[in-house]
Amino acid sequence: MSKQLGKRFLKLLFKRKKTLGRKYRELITAFCVAVCILILRSFGLLQSLEWAALDQFFRLRPDEASENHITIVAIDEASLRQVGSWPIPDKAIASVLEKLKVHKPRAIGLDIYRDLPVEPGHSNLVEAYKSMPNLVGIELLGHNKNTIVSAPRELSDRDQVGFNNVVLDGDGKIRRSLLYSHDINSKSHESFALKLALLYLKNEGITPKKAASNHKYLQLGKAVFHRFEANHGAYVEADARGYQILSNFPKPACKNLQESCPFRQVSLIDVLANRVREDWISDSIVLIGSTAPSLPDYVLIPYSSRLLGTVQPVAGIELQAYFISELIAAALKGRPLLKVWSDEIECLWIFAWAYLGVATRRRIQRPCISALSIVFCCLLLTGYAYIAFLDGWWIPILPGLLTFCSSAVVLTYQLAHMQEELKRSKDFLGQVINTIPDPIFVKNEKHQWIVLNEAYCQFIGYPKTMLIEKSDYDFFPKDEADVFRQHDNLVLCSQEPQENEEEFTDAFGKTHLIATKRSLHKDAAGNFFLVGVIRDITQRKLFEKQLQDTAAELSQSNDELKRKEKQLQDRADKLFQSNDELKRKEDQMRYLAYHDPLTGLPNRKSFAEQLHESLGWAQTNNLLLALLFIDLDGFKQVNDTFGHEIGDRVLVTIAQRLNNSLRGTDTVSRLGGDEFTVILRAIPNTKVAARVAEKILTTITEPIVFDEYTTRVSASIGISIYPINSHDCESLVKQADTAMYRAKHLGKNRYEFA
């Protein structure tokens, strides 16, 4: 897996995360976990664990049919003692070859390095080489001349040599086979195992050719050997020189539990004594090599792994038997070779399990059932990976398990955090709405009541304990509940406040006409709350209906009454018009008396009245109240530089920004010039006032652009708190003003508490 792929994932994540809403939280969580696992994998941190998992699959695979085309002539400890020396003299090797030749094997592999003569009997061995065209020797290739071990010249000249195709992984095990390689002179060489397999398959009419699907791949009979790349499977930047394949080691069954090698094996001394069954040699591949523990020719393969105890290495000649058996079985029977998915499919696989972990944890809330479901899915993933392995696919099981479990754990933490924030929000909302006389309800996204004030419970006629975590359908007629649900969904979808008139039947069967204003709020953890405020408009509607009925009765009177009625109506219209005109003028005068003509904000007079009213409300309900005194920094310079018209537009912009930064229950006023005040009602602590002040400072300092003009101002804010700093309006204002001047003195663009 390339590191660039992980970087692209991270870039896409941060680009899209801003546009995704809460309904995509599961997708975001799964994506983040999958990206983290892919990054770990791209650095090779999971490589050893994935190798270990693959080794266990090899060990758990069922036994296959016993091998009948490979026989190993083992140079064991007994053979070394009888021969009496090592290296074994050429005469003994020549004698073994001659005795094997009599039984007509298809191919003989000599897995012994013989680059120098070992007397006595070298001439006999040379004659044996020349008389056996199906004999293959072994050589050791290297990156320089000092590491090369050549085969006998008599075999090299006849192209009867294959190189030792051992490729070690980082943990010292062999999981790959090298079919072709190039020496320092760029000459192509076939491996020892491939050379012998080709000799055997030649009699079956199978020769190597280019694969039809991809000319870069080798095809033998029914098998196409996919070339190993540096990042295939769990590998990260592995050495992929030459033509390598991932080895799907066969597992031929041993004849009895005492045998350690699943291939037919005879001792060298048995061959010299003619104690070998002819059918074991005839038409088979015979491999000659060392199995003696005193000779360091042992390697580790996947079958060497053990959950308990030490590893069990295999002899080098047995490794070659595994390689040859795999090549022949694949070519003749179509036995699956080990393949891997592309990087893209592996990424999708890992992400799919990450999303499954999130979805499982999200939809199953009970801890016991959730834990059992996670265990079941892990077993399912392992079982699927094992079945795919039996079919020749090495899929990333460990990243899948890690992403599945990690995403479930991450979502568990998120849910716990959301529940904690939900509890805090419910407690705060409960404290606030109980001080309001209007019926108020708070619902969650499931349309369940989670917070209700006493006025609502009295209005509906049911106790709070019965209503909590229930919905409209549990207490109202279905037609009314349908209307409520429709209006709730409109606010949840649009996230905009809505006001609707509805019918409402209480616990006593009495139907009310109500006007409900719904709005959506969100806490720090992203929990959404639907808040509804209710007004009973039943009496108003009855009065309107009475007026309509009276008008209908009057319309049925005689013509004289109609004329009089028309006259009265005309007079009434004139009176209404006069009253309306007076009312509009009165409203206009009142508005001008209480609002700043430039910004539309409440003026100094309105501020004084609202502060007095808010202070009395705070005293009655034992709540905190904060007063913020705001003075703009550098406003005179704006007037001097751009003129008073631009200065007025700056003040209007600042007023709009202040309004947008506050709650609906807070009040912002302009006292005159560049001085503003903010009244924060019902705050839980002084930290809230500090956060509001910080938000105001951030909002005000944003650049202000007017056509070709761009300017920037800041503000100094003084804060006084009731009842901490004072209990009366005049002192609160004075202390906030003093704190504001202290903020200016300390550097401006900041806030200070009284």
XYZ file of N, CA, C and O in Angstrom, residues 29 33 353-354 356-362 370 374 402-415:
108
model
N -16.744 8.552 10.884
C -15.994 7.747 11.854
C -15.337 6.553 11.168
O -14.143 6.275 11.371
N -11.198 5.928 10.830
C -10.551 4.715 11.349
C -9.867 3.964 10.214
O -8.727 3.495 10.347
N -15.430 -2.854 6.417
C -15.445 -3.440 7.767
C -15.430 -2.354 8.842
O -15.994 -2.531 9.923
N -14.788 -1.228 8.528
C -14.855 -0.104 9.475
C -16.293 0.393 9.606
O -16.777 0.653 10.713
N -19.000 -1.342 8.960
C -19.793 -2.384 9.604
C -19.626 -2.325 11.121
O -20.594 -2.517 11.880
N -18.395 -2.053 11.598
C -18.180 -1.922 13.041
C -18.966 -0.765 13.625
O -19.572 -0.874 14.694
N -18.979 0.380 12.911
C -19.745 1.535 13.382
C -21.236 1.233 13.381
O -21.952 1.508 14.357
N -21.706 0.648 12.262
C -23.140 0.389 12.143
C -23.606 -0.625 13.186
O -24.692 -0.486 13.764
N -22.792 -1.656 13.439
C -23.160 -2.667 14.432
C -23.284 -2.042 15.813
O -24.255 -2.274 16.541
N -22.311 -1.221 16.189
C -22.337 -0.602 17.517
C -23.453 0.431 17.626
O -24.068 0.580 18.686
N -23.739 1.120 16.528
C -24.753 2.176 16.564
C -26.153 1.592 16.712
O -26.984 2.122 17.449
N -24.212 -6.248 21.895
C -23.242 -5.584 21.027
C -21.911 -6.324 21.033
O -21.297 -6.542 19.980
N -20.130 -8.168 17.855
C -18.770 -7.867 17.406
C -17.950 -9.147 17.297
O -17.223 -9.364 16.315
N -8.980 -5.003 12.744
C -8.606 -3.796 13.481
C -9.580 -2.651 13.200
O -10.008 -1.942 14.121
N -9.921 -2.449 11.917
C -10.846 -1.367 11.598
C -12.231 -1.645 12.166
O -12.899 -0.730 12.666
N -12.665 -2.902 12.114
C -13.986 -3.244 12.645
C -14.055 -2.956 14.147
O -14.960 -2.262 14.624
N -13.079 -3.490 14.895
C -13.096 -3.305 16.350
C -12.819 -1.845 16.727
O -13.457 -1.296 17.628
N -11.863 -1.200 16.034
C -11.516 0.182 16.367
C -12.683 1.122 16.122
O -12.957 2.017 16.933
N -13.374 0.945 14.986
C -14.512 1.827 14.705
C -15.620 1.626 15.729
O -16.282 2.591 16.133
N -15.827 0.365 16.188
C -16.835 0.123 17.220
C -16.443 0.813 18.533
O -17.283 1.412 19.211
N -15.145 0.759 18.885
C -14.675 1.398 20.120
C -14.804 2.922 20.014
O -15.247 3.595 20.954
N -14.403 3.479 18.860
C -14.478 4.933 18.677
C -15.920 5.413 18.779
O -16.216 6.422 19.442
N -16.838 4.679 18.137
C -18.235 5.099 18.198
C -18.785 4.948 19.613
O -19.620 5.745 20.047
N -18.328 3.926 20.341
C -18.758 3.770 21.740
C -18.360 4.997 22.558
O -19.146 5.525 23.349
N -17.136 5.477 22.341
C -16.690 6.694 23.033
C -17.541 7.897 22.618
O -17.933 8.712 23.460
N -17.825 8.005 21.322
C -18.642 9.122 20.844
C -20.034 9.090 21.461
O -20.572 10.133 21.873
N -20.623 7.896 21.509
C -21.958 7.787 22.087
C -21.951 8.157 23.562
O -22.869 8.824 24.054
